[in-house]
Structure formats: C-alpha cells, structure tokens
Short mmCIF file of C-alpha atoms in Angstrom, two decimals:
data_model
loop_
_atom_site.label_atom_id
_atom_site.label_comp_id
_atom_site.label_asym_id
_atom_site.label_seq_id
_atom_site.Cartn_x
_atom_site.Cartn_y
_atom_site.Cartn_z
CA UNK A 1 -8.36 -1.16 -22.26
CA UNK A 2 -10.24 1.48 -23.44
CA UNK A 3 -12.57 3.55 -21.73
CA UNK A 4 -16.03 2.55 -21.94
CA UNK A 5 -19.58 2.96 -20.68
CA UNK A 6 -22.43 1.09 -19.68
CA UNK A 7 -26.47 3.22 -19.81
CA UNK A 8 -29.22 2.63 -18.45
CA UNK A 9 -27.67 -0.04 -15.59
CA UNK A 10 -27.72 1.72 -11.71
CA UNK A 11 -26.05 0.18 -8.47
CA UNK A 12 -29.50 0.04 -6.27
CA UNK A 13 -27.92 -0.97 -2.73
CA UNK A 14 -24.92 -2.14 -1.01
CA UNK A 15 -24.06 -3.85 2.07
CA UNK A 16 -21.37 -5.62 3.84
CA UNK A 17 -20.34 -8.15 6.82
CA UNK A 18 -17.33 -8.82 8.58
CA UNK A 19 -16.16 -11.59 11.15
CA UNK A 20 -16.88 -10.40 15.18
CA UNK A 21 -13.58 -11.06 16.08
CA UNK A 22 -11.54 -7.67 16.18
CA UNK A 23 -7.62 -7.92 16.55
CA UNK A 24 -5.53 -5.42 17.09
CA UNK A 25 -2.47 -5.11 15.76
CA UNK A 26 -0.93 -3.87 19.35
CA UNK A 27 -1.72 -7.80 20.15
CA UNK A 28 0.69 -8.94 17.68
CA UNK A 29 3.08 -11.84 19.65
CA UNK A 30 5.70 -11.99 16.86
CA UNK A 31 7.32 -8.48 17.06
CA UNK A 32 8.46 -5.87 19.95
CA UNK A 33 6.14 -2.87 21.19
CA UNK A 34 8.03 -0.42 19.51
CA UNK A 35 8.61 -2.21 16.11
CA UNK A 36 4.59 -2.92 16.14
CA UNK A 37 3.71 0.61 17.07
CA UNK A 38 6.08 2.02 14.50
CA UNK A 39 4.17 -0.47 12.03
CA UNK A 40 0.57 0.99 13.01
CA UNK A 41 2.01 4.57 12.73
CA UNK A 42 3.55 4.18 9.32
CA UNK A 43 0.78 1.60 7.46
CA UNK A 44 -2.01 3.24 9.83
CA UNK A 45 -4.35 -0.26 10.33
CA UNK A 46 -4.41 -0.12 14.34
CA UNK A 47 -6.84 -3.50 14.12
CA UNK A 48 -8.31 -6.31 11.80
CA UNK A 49 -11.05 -8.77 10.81
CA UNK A 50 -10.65 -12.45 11.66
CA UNK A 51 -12.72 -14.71 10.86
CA UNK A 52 -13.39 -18.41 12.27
CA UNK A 53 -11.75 -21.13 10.81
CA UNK A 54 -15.29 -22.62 9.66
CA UNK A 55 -16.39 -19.18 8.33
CA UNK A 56 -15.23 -18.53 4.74
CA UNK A 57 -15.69 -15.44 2.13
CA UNK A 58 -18.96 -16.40 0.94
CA UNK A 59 -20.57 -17.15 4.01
CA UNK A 60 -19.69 -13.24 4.97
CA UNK A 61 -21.00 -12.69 1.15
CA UNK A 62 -24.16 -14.36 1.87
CA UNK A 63 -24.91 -12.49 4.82
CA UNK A 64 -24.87 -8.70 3.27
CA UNK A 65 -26.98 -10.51 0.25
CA UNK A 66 -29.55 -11.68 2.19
CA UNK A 67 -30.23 -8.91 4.34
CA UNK A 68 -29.86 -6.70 1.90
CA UNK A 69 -32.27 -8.65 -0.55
CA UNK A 70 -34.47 -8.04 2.01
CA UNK A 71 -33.81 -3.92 2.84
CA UNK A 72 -34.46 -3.68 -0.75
CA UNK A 73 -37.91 -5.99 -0.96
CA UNK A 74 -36.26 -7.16 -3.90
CA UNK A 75 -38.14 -10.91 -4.84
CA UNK A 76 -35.47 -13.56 -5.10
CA UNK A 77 -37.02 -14.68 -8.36
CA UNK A 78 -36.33 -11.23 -10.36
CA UNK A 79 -32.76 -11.59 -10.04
CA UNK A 80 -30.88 -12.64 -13.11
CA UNK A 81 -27.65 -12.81 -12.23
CA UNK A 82 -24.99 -13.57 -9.47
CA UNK A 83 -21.31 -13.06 -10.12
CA UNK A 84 -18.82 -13.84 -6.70
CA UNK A 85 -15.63 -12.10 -6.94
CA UNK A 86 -12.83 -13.94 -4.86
CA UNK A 87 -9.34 -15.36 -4.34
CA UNK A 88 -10.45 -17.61 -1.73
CA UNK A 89 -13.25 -19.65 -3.30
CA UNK A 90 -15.34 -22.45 -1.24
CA UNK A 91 -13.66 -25.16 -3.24
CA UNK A 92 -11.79 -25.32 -6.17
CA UNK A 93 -14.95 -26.70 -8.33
CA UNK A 94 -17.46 -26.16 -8.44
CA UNK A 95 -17.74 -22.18 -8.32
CA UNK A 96 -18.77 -20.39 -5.12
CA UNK A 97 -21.60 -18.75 -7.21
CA UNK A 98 -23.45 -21.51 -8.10
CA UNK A 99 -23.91 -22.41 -4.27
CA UNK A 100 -24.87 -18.78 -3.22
CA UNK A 101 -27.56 -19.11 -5.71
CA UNK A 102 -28.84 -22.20 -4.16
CA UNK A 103 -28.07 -20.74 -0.72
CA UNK A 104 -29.78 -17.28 -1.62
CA UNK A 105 -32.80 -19.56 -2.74
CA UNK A 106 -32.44 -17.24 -6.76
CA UNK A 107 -34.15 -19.18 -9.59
CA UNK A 108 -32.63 -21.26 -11.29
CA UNK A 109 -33.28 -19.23 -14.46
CA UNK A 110 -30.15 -17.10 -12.40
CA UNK A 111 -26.74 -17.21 -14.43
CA UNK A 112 -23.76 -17.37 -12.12
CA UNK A 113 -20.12 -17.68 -12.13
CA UNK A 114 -16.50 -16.81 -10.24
CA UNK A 115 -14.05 -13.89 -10.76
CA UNK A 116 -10.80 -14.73 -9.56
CA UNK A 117 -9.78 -11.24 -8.95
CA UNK A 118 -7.99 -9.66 -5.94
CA UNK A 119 -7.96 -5.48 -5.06
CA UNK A 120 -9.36 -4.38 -8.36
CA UNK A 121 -12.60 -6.59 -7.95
CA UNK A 122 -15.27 -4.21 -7.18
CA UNK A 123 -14.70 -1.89 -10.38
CA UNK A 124 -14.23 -4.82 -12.61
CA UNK A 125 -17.22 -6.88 -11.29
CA UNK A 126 -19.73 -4.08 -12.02
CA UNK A 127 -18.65 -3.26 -14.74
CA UNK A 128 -19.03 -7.45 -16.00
CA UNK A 129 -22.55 -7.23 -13.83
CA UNK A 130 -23.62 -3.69 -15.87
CA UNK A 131 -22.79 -5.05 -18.90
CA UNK A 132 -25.15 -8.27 -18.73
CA UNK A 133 -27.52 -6.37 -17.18
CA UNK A 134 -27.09 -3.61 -19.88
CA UNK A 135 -29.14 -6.70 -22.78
CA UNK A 136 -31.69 -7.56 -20.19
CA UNK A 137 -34.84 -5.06 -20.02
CA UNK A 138 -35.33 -4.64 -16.22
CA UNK A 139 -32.93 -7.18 -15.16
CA UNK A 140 -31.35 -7.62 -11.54
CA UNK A 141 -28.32 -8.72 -10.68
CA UNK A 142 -25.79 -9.51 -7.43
CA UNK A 143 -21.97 -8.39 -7.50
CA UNK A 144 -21.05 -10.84 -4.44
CA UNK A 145 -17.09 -9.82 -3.49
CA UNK A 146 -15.20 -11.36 -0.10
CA UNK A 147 -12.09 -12.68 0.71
CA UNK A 148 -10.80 -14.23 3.80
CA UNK A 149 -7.33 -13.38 3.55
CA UNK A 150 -6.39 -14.39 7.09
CA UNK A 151 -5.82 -17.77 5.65
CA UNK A 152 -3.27 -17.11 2.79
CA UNK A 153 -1.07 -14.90 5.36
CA UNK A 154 1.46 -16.98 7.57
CA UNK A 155 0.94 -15.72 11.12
CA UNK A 156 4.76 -14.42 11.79
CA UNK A 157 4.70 -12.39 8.46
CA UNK A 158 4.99 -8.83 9.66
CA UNK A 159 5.03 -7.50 5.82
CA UNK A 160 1.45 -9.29 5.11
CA UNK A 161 0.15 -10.75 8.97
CA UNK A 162 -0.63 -6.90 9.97
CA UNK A 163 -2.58 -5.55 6.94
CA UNK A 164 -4.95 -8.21 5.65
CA UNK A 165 -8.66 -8.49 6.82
CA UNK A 166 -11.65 -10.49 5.87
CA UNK A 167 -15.25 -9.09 4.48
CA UNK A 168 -17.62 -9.83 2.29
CA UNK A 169 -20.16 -7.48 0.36
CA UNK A 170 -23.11 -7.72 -1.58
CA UNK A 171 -23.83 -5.03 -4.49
CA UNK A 172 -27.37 -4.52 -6.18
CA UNK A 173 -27.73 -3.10 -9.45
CA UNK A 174 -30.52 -3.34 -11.63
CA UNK A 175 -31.36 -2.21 -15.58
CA UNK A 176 -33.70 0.86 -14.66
CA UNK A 177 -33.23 2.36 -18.36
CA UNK A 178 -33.03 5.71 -17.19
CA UNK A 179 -30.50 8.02 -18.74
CA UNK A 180 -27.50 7.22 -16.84
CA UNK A 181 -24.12 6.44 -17.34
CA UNK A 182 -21.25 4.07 -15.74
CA UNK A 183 -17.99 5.18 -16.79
CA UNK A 184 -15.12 2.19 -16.80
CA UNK A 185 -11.02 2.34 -17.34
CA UNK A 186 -9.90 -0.98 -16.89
CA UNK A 187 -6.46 -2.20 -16.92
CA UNK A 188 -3.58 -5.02 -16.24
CA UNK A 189 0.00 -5.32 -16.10
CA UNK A 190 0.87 -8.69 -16.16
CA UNK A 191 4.19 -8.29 -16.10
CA UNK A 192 4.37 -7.60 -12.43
CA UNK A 193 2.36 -11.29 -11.57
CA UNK A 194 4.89 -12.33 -8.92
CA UNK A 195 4.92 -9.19 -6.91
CA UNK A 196 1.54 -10.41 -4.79
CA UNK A 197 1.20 -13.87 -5.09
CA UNK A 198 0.85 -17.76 -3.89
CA UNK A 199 3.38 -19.90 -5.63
CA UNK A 200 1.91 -23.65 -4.51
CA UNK A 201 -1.45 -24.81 -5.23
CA UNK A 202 -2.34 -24.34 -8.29
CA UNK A 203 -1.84 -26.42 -11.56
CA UNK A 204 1.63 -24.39 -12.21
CA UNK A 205 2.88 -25.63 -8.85
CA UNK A 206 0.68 -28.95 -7.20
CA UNK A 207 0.90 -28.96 -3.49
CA UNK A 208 3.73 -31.16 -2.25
CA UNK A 209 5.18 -32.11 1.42
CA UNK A 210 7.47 -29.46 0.36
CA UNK A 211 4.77 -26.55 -0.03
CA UNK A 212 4.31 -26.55 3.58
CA UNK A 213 7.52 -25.74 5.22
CA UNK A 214 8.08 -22.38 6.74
CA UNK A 215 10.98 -20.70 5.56
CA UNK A 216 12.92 -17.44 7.05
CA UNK A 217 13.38 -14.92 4.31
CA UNK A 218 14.36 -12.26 6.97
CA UNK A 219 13.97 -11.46 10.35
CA UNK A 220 10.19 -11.16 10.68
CA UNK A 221 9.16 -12.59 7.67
CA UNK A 222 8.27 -16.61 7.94
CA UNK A 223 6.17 -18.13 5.66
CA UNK A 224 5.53 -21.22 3.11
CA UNK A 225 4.70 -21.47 -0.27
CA UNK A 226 1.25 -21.98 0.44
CA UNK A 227 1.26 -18.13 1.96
CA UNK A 228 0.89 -14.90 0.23
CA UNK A 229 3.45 -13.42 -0.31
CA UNK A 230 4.12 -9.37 -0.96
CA UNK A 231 6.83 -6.99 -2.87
CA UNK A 232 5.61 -4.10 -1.00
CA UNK A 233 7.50 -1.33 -3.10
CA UNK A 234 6.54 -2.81 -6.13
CA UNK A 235 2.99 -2.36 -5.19
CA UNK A 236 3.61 0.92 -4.05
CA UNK A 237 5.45 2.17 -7.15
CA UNK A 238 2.63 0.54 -9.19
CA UNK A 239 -0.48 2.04 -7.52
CA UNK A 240 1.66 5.56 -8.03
CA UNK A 241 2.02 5.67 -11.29
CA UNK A 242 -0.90 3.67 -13.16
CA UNK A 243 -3.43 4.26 -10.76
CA UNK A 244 -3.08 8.05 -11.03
CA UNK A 245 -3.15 8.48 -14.77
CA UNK A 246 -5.96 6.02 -15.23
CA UNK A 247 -8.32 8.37 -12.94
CA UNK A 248 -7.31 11.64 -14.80
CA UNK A 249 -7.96 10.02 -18.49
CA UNK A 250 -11.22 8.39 -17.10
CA UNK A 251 -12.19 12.28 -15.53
CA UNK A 252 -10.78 14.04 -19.00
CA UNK A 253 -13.50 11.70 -20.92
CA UNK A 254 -16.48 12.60 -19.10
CA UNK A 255 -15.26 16.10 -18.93
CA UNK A 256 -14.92 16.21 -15.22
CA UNK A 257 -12.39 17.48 -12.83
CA UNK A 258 -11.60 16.17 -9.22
CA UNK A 259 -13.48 18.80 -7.68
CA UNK A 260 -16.76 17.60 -9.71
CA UNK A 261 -16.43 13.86 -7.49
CA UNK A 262 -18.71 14.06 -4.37
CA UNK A 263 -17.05 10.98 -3.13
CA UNK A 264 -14.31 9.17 -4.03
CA UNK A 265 -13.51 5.49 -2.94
CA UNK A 266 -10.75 3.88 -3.05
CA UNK A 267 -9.10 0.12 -2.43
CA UNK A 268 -7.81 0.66 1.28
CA UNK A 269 -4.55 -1.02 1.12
CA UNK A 270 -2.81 1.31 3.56
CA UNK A 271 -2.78 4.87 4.67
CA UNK A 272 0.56 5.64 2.85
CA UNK A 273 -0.85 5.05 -0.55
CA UNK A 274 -4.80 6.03 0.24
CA UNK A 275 -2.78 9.64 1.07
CA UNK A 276 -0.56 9.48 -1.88
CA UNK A 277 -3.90 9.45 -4.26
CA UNK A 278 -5.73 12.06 -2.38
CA UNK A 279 -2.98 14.38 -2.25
CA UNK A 280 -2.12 13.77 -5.81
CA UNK A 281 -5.76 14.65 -7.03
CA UNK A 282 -6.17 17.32 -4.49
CA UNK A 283 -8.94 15.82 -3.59
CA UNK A 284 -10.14 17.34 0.70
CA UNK A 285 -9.93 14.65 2.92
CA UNK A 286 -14.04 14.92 3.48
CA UNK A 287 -14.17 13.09 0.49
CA UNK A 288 -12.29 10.28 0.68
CA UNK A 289 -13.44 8.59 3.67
CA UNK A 290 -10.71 5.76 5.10
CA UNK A 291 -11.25 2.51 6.96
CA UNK A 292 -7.88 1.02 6.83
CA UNK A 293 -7.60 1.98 10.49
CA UNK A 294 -10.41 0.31 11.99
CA UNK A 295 -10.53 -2.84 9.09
CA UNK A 296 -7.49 -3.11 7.40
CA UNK A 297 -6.54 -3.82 3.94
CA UNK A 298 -9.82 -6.29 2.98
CA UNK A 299 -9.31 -6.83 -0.46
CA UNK A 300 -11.60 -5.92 -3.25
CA UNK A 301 -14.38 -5.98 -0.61
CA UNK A 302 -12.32 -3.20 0.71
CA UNK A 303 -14.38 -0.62 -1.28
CA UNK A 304 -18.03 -1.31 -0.43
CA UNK A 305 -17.16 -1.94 2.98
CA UNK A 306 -15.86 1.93 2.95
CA UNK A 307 -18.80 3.28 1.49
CA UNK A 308 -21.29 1.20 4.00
CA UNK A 309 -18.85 1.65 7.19
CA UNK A 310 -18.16 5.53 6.44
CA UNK A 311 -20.92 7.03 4.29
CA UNK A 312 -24.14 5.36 4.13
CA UNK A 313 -26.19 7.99 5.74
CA UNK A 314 -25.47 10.29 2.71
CA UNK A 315 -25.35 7.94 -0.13
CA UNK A 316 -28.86 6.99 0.82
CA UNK A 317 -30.22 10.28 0.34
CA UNK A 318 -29.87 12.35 -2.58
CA UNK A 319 -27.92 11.92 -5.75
CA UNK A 320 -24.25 11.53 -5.58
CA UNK A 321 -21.04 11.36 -8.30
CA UNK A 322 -18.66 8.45 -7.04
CA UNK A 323 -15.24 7.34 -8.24
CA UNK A 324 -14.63 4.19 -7.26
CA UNK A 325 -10.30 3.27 -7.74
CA UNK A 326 -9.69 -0.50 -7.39
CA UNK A 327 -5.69 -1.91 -7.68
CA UNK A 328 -3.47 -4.73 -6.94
CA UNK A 329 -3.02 -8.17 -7.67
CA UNK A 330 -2.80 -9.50 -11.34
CA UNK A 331 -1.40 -6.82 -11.15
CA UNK A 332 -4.46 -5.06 -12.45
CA UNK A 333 -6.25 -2.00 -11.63
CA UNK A 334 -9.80 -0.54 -12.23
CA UNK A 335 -11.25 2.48 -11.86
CA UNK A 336 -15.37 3.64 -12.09
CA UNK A 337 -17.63 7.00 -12.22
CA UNK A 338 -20.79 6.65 -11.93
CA UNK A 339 -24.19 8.18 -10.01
CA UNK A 340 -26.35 6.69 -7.15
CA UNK A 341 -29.55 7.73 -5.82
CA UNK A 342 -30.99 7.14 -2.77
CA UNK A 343 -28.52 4.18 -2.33
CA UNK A 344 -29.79 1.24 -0.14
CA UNK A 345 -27.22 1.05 2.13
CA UNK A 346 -27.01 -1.25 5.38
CA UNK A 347 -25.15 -0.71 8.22
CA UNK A 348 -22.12 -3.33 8.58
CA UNK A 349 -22.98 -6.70 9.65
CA UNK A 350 -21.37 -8.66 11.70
CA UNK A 351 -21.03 -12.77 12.24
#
C-alpha cells in the first residue's frame, strides 16, 4: 500500500493489563533443564502471561479502557468510536466490540466493530481509528487490542508453548485538529498465510472429532489442528526483509533518518529478531526498549504494552517522535511515525 497520512488525529493515552499469573519458562514440564535454558537464552522470554480459563482478551481490554477512561476524565458519552483488534474474539458473532461498548457503558451513538488481525494490529488499528476520526470534528475514539494466545498453543509445543502471552490494551486518540501528522506504510503478503496459522475452525475447515487429536510432528512438538501452529524461519526471513525496507521508505518520506526517532517500538516476538531490527537501523539500544523477557511475545498488544511497561514516565512528559513496527500473521506488517505529547500513560494493570 502506499504510504499515507492522517492530520489533525493524536493518540491521547494508552494503557494495558495482563493476567496475575506469571510463568516462567524454567517451569516448563515438557522439556529437560538444559534444552529449556538453551530456549530462554536463544528466544530471550525467561517468563509469560497466563490468563484464567474464564478470563478472555477483552476482559483484559476492558480493564486498561476503563481505567484509563477514567486517568483521562474523558466522558463515556464523547466517544465515537470503538474498534477491538483480536484473533481470539468472545464468540464468533456477534463482535467483541459491540459488547465492550455496552460493557464500557459508550453511547449508543458509538460505532464499533472487530479486526481480525494478529502482530501487525496496533499500526493498522490506528491508522483505521485516525482515519474515522480524521471526518469527525473533535471526535474520540478507542483502539481496544488483546489476545489470549495461551489458548490456541498446545501445552507440549516447545516452538509456540514458550513464546506466547496474553494482554490486552486500550489506546485513546482523539481529532484535536492541530497540525500534526500520522505517517502509515501498510502492507500484506498473503502468500505466506500458512506459515502462522489454525487450520480447524473456521468455515474452510468445520471442527470435527478429528480436529482434536494431538499429533507428534517431532520430538517436542504435539499439537492438534485446533492449535497454532508456527514456521519459525519463515517468520524470521519475513520480518528481515519486508519489515526493514518498509521502515526506511516510510523514514525517506517524511525526510527523517533513524537517528531523528526518539523511540522506536516494535512487535516483541523474540529477542533474535527485536536485535536484528535495531542493529539493522543502528538504532542505540536506549531506544528500543524490550519486554519479551519479562512478557513474552503478546501479540499485537505486544506494542502498547512496551511503551506502558518500559517508557511511560517519559512519554507522559514532553513531546516525543515514535515509530511504531507491527509484523506477523496474515502475513502482514505495519509500520507508524507519529508524535505524542504528554501521553496519558498508566502503569500496567493487572487481573
């Protein structure tokens, strides 16, 4: 897609929650010491985010919206919009967004609607949130992204089990009509679909007795058809060499180098390729904050989380240049400049 921009539309305040219950990956039963240490060393994610079984995405979702609706003093009535980015929806109908809205007590004057969208969520929902906002004078909206992954991972899956994490966010942004710019570079490869990916449940493939039988594909690596499952070196390869050029042709169009980003923020998916990108855009390690080793890979909340866990005592003060790089399933990827003052920003929540 081609670059474009969005005026006048500013991201006002950010939060996030994640489940109480820490595990560490040291814990895992499935695997030898050694292979599991060797695991943490090389994919760096020494723990993880579980949430209950009765807990889902949008419950962590509501949580950062509702406190933060209230940081902000924002009224509940001014908000216009509410878009939920997830791969693990509520239900299958009706769409997670419409029940936040009632939950979150919005007017009903609020539109709202899904994303199904995995890593590359939080660049491509606000830019869909900046760009409604962008037609309504003073409008408000929520960006709403969570996934609990723990539940599309089988358990004795060493190549997914170990790096997956649930959170949930909650994004404000609000048409201010200020001079100010979000930059978006927006992109998919579909041709790489199966490389991260559920095969049962869906219309393609209904759920059958058959969908739930765990199969060995190797040693370590049990799962069903009903579990994600991962081409790691396809991702890998991927995020190396679209991620990369899509960040330098987004910085050559607003006539920016690396060294102009104050911050940048990127999808956590593990510390291999979080180092790969920072090394590549020789961008100082002060910059791009990590918390893959604390939370794990947590999807597209992944993002927000990182700039709320790692950096909200600066964000809220002052005016700062972000680039945001979102990438994975689809496959897709995303990637956002843009500037925030005197961010809202909540510490991380838990529940």
């Amino acid at each position: 897609m081609a670059i474009f921009n969005i005026k006048g539309v500013e991201l006002k305040g950010l939060a996030a929650a994640v489940p109480s219950n820490e595990v560490s990956n040291l814990d895992y039963p499935f695997l030898e010491q050694k292979e599991k240490e060797m695991i943490v060393k090389s994919v760096g994610i020494n723990s993880r985010r579980i949430a209950k079984n009765d807990t889902t995405a949008s419950d962590l979702c509501f949580a950062a919206a509702d406190a933060l609706l209230q940081k902000m003093g924002w009224k509940r009535d001014d908000i216009s919009m509410l878009v939920f980015v997830s791969q693990t929806p509520d239900y299958l109908t009706p769409c997670t967004a419409a029940i936040l809205q009632d939950q979150l007590k919005l007017t009903k004057k609020c539109l709202a609607f899904d994303i199904n969208l995995g890593c590359s969520g939080f660049p491509y929902g606000l830019a869909t949130v900046a760009s409604i906002l962008q037609s309504i004078p003073h409008g408000k909206g929520l960006l709403l992204i969570g996934d609990k992954s723990s539940q599309m991972v089988s358990p004795k899956d060493k190549s997914t089990a170990l790096l997956f994490s649930d959170a949930g966010s909650a994004a404000a942004l609000e048409h201010t009509g200020r001079e100010i710019t979000m930059s978006f570079d927006l992109n998919t490869d579909g041709s790489g679909w199966q490389s991260l990916m559920i095969q049962d449940g869906g219309s393609r493939n209904p759920v059958t007795p058959n969908s739930f039988e765990q199969k060995k594909i190797k040693e370590g690596i049990e799962r069903s058809s009903l579990n994600l499952q991962m081409n790691g070196i396809d991702i890998f390869n991927f995020a190396a060499t679209q991620v990369l050029p899509s960040i330098h042709n987004l910085l050559n169009n607003n006539d920016l180098q690396a060294a102009d980003i104050d911050y940048l923020f990127s999808h956590q998916a593990n510390k291999i390729i979080n180092e790969h990108l920072r090394r590549m855009l020789k961008i100082e390690k002060k910059k791009t904050p990590s918390i893959v080793q604390l939370y794990g890979n947590a999807g597209a909340a992944s993002i927000p989380l990182t700039m709320v866990a790692t950096s909200s005592e600066p964000l809220s003060q002052g005016t700062h240049r972000l680039l945001l790089s979102g990438f994975g399933v689809g496959l897709s990827w995303g990637n956002a400049i843009l500037e925030v003052e005197n961010l809202t920003c909540l510490p991380v929540l838990e529940i």
